[in-house]
Short mmCIF file of C-alpha atoms and ligand atoms in Angstrom, two decimals:
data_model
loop_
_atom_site.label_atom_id
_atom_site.label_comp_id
_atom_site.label_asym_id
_atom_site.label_seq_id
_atom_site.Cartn_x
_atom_site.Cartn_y
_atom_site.Cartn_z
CA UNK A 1 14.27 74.84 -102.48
CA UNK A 2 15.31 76.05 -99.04
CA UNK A 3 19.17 75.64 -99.15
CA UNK A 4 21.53 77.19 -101.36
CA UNK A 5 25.25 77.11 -102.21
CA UNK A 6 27.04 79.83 -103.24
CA UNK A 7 30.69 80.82 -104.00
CA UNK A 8 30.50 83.49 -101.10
CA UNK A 9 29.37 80.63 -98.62
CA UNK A 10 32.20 78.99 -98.83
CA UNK A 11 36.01 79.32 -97.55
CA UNK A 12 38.99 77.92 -98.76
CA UNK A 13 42.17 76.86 -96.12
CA UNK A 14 45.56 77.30 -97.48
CA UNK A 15 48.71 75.67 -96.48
CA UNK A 16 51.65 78.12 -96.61
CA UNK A 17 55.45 77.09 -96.31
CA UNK A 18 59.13 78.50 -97.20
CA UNK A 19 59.63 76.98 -100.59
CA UNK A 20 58.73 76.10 -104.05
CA UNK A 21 54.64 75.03 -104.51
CA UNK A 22 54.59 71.22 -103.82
CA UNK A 23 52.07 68.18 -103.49
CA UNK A 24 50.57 66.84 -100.20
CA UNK A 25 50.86 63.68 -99.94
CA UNK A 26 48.45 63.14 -96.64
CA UNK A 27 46.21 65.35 -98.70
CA UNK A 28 45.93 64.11 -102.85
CA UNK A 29 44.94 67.60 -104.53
CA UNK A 30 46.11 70.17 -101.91
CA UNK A 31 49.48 71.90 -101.95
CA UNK A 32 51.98 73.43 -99.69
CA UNK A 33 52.22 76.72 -101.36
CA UNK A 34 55.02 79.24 -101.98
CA UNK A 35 54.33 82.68 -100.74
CA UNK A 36 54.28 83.49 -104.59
CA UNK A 37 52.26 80.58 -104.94
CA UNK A 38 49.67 81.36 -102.09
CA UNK A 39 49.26 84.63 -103.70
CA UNK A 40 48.45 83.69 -107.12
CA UNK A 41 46.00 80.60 -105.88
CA UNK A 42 44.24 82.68 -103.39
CA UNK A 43 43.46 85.34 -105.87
CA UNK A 44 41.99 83.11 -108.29
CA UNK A 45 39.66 81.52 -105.64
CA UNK A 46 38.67 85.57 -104.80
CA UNK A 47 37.81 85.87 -108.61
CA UNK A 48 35.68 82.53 -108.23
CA UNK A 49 33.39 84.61 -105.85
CA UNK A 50 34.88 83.04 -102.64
CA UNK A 51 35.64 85.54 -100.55
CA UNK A 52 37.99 84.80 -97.41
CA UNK A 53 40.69 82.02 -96.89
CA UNK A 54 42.44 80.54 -93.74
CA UNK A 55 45.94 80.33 -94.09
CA UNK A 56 48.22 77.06 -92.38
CA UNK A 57 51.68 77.02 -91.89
CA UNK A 58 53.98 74.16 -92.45
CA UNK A 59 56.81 75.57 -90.29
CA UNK A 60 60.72 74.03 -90.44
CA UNK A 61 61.75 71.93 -87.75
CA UNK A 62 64.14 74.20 -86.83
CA UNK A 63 62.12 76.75 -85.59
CA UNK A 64 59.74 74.75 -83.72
CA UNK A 65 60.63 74.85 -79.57
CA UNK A 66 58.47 73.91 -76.64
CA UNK A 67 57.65 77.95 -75.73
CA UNK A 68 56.21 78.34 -79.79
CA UNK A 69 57.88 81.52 -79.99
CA UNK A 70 57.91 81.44 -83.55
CA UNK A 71 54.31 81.91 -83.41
CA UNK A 72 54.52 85.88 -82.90
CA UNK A 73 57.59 86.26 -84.78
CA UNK A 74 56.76 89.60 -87.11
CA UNK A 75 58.89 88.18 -89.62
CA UNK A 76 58.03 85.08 -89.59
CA UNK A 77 55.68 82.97 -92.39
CA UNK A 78 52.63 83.92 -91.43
CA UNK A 79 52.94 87.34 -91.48
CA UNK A 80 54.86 87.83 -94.45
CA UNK A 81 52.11 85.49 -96.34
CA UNK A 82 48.92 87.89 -94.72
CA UNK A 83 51.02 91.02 -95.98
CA UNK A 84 51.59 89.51 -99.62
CA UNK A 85 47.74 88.47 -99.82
CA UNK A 86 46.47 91.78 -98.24
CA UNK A 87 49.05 94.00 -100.81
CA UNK A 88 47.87 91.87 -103.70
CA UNK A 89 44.07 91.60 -102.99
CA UNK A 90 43.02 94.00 -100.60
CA UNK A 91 39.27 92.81 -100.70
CA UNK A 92 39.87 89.54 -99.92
CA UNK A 93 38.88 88.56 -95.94
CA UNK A 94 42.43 86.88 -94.61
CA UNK A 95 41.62 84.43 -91.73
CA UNK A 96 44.59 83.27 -89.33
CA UNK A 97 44.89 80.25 -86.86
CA UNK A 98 45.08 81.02 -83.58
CA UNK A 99 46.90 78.00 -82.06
CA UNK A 100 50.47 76.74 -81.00
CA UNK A 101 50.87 73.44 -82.72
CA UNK A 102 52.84 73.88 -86.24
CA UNK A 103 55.36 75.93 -83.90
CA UNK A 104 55.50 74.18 -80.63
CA UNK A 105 58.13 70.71 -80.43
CA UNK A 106 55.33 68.69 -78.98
CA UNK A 107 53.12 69.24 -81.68
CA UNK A 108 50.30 70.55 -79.15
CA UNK A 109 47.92 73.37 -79.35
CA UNK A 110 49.14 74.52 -76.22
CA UNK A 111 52.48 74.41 -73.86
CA UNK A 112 53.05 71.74 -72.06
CA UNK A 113 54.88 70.45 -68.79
CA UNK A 114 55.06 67.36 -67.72
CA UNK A 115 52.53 65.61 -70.22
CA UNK A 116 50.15 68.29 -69.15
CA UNK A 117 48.75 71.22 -71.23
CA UNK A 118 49.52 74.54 -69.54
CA UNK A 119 46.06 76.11 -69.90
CA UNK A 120 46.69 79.75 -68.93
CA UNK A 121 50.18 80.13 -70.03
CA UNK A 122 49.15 79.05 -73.49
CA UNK A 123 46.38 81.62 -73.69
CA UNK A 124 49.27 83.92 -73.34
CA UNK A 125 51.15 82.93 -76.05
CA UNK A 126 48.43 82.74 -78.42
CA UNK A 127 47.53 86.75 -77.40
CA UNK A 128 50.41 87.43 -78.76
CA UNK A 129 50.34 85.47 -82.04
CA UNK A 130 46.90 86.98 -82.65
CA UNK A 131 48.08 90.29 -82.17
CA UNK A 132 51.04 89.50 -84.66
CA UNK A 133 48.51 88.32 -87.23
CA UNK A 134 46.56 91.62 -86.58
CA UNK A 135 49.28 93.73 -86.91
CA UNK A 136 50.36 92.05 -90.31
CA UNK A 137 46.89 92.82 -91.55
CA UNK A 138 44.52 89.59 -90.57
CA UNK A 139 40.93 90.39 -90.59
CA UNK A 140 39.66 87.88 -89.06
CA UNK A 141 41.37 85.69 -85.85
CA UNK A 142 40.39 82.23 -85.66
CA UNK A 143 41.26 80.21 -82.21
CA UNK A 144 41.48 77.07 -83.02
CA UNK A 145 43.54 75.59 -80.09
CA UNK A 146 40.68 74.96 -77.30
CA UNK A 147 42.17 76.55 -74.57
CA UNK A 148 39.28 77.45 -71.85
CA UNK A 149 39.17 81.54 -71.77
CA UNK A 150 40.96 82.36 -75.14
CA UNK A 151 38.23 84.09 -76.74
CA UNK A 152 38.31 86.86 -73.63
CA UNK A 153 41.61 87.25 -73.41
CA UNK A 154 42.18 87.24 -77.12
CA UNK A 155 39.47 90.26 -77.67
CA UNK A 156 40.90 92.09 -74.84
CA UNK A 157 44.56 91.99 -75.71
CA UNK A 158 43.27 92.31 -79.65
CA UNK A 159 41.83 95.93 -78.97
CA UNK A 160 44.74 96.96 -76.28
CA UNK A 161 46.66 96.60 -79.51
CA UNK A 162 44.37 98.86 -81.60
CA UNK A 163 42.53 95.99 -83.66
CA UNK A 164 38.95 96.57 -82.61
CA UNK A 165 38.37 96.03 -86.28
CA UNK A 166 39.58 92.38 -86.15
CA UNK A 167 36.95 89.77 -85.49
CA UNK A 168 37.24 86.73 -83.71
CA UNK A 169 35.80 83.41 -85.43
CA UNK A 170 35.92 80.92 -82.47
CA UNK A 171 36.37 76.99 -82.64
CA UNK A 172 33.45 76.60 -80.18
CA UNK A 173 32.77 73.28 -80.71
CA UNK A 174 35.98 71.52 -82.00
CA UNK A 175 35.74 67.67 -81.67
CA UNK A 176 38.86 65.09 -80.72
CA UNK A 177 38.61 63.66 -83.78
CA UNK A 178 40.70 60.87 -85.85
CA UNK A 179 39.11 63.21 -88.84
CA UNK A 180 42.53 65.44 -88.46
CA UNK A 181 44.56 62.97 -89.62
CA UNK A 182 45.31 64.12 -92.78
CA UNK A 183 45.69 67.73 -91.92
CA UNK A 184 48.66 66.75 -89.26
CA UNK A 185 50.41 65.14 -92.12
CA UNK A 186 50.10 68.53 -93.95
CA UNK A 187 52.01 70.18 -91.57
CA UNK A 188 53.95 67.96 -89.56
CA UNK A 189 52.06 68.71 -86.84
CA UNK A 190 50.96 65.78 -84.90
CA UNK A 191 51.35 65.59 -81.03
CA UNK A 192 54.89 63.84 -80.31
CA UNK A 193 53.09 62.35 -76.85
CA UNK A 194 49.54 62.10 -75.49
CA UNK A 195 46.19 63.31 -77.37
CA UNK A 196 44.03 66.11 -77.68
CA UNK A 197 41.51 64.94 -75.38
CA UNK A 198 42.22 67.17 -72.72
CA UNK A 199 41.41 70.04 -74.75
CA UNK A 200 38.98 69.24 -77.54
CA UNK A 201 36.11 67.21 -77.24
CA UNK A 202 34.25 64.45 -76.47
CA UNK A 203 32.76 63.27 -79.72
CA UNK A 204 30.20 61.36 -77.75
CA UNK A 205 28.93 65.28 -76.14
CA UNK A 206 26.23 68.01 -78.15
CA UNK A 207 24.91 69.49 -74.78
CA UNK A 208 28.89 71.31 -73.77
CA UNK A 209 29.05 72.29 -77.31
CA UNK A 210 26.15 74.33 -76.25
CA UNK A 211 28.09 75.08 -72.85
CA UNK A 212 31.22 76.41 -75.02
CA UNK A 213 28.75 78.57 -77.53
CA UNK A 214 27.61 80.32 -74.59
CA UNK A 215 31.26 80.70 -73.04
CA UNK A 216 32.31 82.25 -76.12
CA UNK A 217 29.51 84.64 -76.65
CA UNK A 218 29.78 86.02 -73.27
CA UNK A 219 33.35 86.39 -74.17
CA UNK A 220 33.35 88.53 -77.53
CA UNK A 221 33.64 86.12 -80.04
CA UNK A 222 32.35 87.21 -83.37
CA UNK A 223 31.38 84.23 -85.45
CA UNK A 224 30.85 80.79 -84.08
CA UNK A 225 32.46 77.17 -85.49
CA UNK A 226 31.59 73.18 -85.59
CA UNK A 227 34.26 71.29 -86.56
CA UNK A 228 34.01 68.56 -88.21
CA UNK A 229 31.03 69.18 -90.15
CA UNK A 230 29.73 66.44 -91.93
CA UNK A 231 29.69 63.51 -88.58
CA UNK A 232 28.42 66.38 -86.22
CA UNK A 233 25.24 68.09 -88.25
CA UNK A 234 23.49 68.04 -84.92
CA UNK A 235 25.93 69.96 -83.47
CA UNK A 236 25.61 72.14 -86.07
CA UNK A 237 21.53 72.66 -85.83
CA UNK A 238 22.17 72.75 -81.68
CA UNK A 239 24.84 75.73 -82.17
CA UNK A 240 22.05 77.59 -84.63
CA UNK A 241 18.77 77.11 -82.56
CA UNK A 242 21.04 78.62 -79.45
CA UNK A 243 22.46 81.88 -81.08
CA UNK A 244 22.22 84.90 -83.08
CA UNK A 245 25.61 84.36 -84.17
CA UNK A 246 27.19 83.25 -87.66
CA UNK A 247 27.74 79.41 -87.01
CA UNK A 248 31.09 78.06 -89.37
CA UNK A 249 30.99 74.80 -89.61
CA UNK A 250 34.38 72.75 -91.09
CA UNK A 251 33.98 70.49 -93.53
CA UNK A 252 38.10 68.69 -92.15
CA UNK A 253 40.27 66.85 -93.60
CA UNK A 254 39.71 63.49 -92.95
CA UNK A 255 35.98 64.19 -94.60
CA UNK A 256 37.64 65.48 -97.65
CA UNK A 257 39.89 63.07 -98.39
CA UNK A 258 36.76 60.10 -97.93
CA UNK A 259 35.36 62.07 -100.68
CA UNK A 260 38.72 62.46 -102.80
CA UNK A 261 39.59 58.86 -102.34
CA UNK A 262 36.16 57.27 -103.22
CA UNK A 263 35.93 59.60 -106.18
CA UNK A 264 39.51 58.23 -107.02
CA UNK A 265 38.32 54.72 -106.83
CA UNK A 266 35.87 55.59 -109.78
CA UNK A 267 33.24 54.61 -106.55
CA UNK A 268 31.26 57.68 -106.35
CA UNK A 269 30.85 61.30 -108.51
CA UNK A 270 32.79 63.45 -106.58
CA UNK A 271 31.01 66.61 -107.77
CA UNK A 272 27.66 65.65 -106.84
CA UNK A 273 28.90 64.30 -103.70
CA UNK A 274 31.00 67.11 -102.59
CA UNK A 275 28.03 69.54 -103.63
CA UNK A 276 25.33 67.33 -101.31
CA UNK A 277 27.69 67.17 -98.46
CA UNK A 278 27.59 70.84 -98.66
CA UNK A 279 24.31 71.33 -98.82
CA UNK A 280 23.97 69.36 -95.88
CA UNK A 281 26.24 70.91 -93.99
CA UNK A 282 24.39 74.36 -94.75
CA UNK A 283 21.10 72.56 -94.37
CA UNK A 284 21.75 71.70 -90.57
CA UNK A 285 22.04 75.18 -89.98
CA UNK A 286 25.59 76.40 -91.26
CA UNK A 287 26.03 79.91 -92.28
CA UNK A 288 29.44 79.18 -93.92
CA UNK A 289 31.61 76.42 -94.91
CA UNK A 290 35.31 76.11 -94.80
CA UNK A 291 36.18 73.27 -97.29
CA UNK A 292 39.37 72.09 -99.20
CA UNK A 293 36.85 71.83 -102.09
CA UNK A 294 35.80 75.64 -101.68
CA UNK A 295 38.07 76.59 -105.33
CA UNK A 296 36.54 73.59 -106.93
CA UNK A 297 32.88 73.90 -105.94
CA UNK A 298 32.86 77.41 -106.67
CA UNK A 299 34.25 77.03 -110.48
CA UNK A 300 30.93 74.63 -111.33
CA UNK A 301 29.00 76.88 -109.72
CA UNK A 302 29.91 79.66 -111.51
CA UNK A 303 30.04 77.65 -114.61
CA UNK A 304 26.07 76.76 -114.28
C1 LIG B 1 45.15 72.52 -84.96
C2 LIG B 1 44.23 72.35 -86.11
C3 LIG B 1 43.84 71.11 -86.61
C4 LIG B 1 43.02 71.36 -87.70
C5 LIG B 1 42.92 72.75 -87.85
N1 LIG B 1 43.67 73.34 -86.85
C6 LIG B 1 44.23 69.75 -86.21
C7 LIG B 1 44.20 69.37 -84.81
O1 LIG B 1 43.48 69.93 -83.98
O2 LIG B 1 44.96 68.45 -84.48
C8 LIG B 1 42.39 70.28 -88.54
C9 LIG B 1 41.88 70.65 -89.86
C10 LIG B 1 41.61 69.52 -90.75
O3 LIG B 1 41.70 68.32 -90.39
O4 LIG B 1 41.28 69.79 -91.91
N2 LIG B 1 45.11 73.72 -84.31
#
C-alpha cells in the first residue's frame, strides 16, 4: 500500500459564533459553535489524534461594514475563541483565516469601490487581522482571500510584530468555485454583488496554479493549499511535483455535503466513501487534508 490515512493528516474547520451551539442548515452535521462549545469539540477532535483546526466566524450583521474593521478587533470573536482553545489545549495547532468576507458588508474577501476589489488596500487590512490572530495566540495564518502579494506583506508585517514563530499556510491555488456554496450559507457570507472571479480562479487553469505556488514561495509562505480537493487532484499532483513545500489540499464544502447527502439518501456508504475520497486526495500528492469529516474519520480510524 502506498497511501495512508491517519488522524494527524487530517484537519478539522470550525465555525465559531456569539451564542448557544446550533445546527447548520446549509451544512447537515456541522454546527455553529459557542465559544464553550468550540472548546469542548475541538478538544475531543485533539484527543482523536487530529492535531490542528481552522476556526470560521459567523459574525452579527451589526458589525459587518464595508472597511471590515471588525476583522482586527482584539476583542472581537476570533480572538477570544484562539485564546479559549490555546488556554484549554495548549498542544493543539490553532489555524486562522486570513480574509475580509464574514466582516466586510459586501460579503467580499477584499474592499471594494465601485464593484471593484481594492487589491492593495485589502492586503492592508488583512496585515492587520493576521497580526490580531497572532497576537491572540494563532499558530498558524492561513490567507485565504486571493489578494495578489498577501503572502509578502503578511510575513513581513507578521515578524515586525514579533511573530516569526507564526507560519503562513497560503491558499495558492484557490478555485472560483460553485463548491462554496454551502460554506457561505454557514456564515452569511456570500458576496451581496458581483463574483469572485476577479480574485480566485479560473477552474478551467492548472499551469497559474503553478504561477501562484511559485509567487508564494518566493514570498515566505510556509505550507502550500489546493482548494477544492476532490475536482482539482491534478492540481494537487502539479503543486507537489513543483515544490518542496507541504501541499494542503481542501476537501470544501460543497464536496462534503455530495457525500453527506448521498449517504443520506441511503445511495452510497458514507464511511467508505469519505475514507476513498481521502485517500485520493492524499494519493494525488496531498500532505494534509482539511475536511468537515476530519472528527469522524479519525474516530474509525482509531477504532480499527
Ligand atoms: C472565504 C472562504 C471560503 C471558503 C473558505 N474561506 C468561501 C469563498 O471563498 O467564498 C470555503 C470553504 C468551503 O466551502 O468549505 N474566504
Amino acid at each position: 500500500r502506498e497511501t495512508t490515512l491517519s488522524p494527524g493528516d487530517l484537519v478539522q474547520p470550525l465555525f465559531v459564533h456569539e451564542g448557544g451551539d446550533e445546527p447548520i442548515a446549509s451544512m447537515p452535521g456541522c454546527r455553529r459553535w459557542s465559544l464553550e462549545g468550540l472548546v469542548k469539540e475541538a478538544g475531543e477532535c485533539h484527543a482523536l489524534g487530529i492535531p490542528a483546526v481552522v476556526l470560521f466566524p459567523k459574525i452579527e450583521d451589526a458589525l459587518k461594514t464595508s472597511q471590515a474593521e471588525e476583522c482586527h478587533n482584539e476583542g472581537g470573536l476570533i480572538p477570544r475563541a484562539i485564546r479559549a482553545l490555546k488556554k484549554a489545549h495548549p498542544s493543539l495547532v490553532v489555524i486562522t483565516d486570513v480574509a475580509l468576507d464574514p466582516y466586510n458588508a459586501d460579503g467580499h474577501d477584499g474592499l471594494v469601490r465601485d464593484g471593484k476589489i481594492l487589491n492593495d488596500e485589502t492586503v492592508e487590512v488583512l496585515c492587520r487581522q493576521a497580526v490580531c490572530q497572532a497576537a491572540a495566540g494563532a499558530d498558524i495564518v492561513a490567507p485565504s482571500d486571493m489578494m495578489d502579494g498577501r503572502v509578502g506583506a503578511l510575513r513581513q508585517a507578521l515578524d515586525a510584530a514579533g511573530h516569526e514563530q507564526v507560519s503562513i499556510l497560503s491558499y495558492t491555488a484557490k478555485y472560483a468555485s460553485a463548491y462554496y456554496g454551502p460554506f457561505r450559507g454557514a456564515l452569511d457570507s456570500s458576496p451581496k454583488s458581483g463574483d469572485k472571479k476577479t480574485y480566485q480562479m479560473d477552474p478551467a487553469n492548472a499551469r497559474e496554479a503553478v504561477r501562484e505556488l511559485t509567487l508564494d514561495e518566493d514570498e515566505g509562505a510556509d505550507m502550500v493549499m489546493v482548494k477544492p480537493a476532490g475536482p482539482y487532484l491534478d492540481v494537487i499532483s502539479l503543486l507537489r511535483e513543483n515544490t518542496t513545500l507541504p501541499v494542503a489540499a481542501y476537501q470544501v464544502s460543497g464536496e462534503y455535503l455530495m457525500i453527506k447527502s448521498a449517504a443520506e439518501a441511503g445511495w452510497i456508504n458514507e464511511a467508505q466513501v469519505v475514507r476513498e475520497s481521502l485517500v485520493g486526495i492524499k494519493r494525488a500528492g496531498a500532505d494534509f487534508v482539511l475536511t468537515y469529516f476530519a472528527k469522524e474519520v479519525a474516530a474509525t480510524l482509531r477504532a480499527e
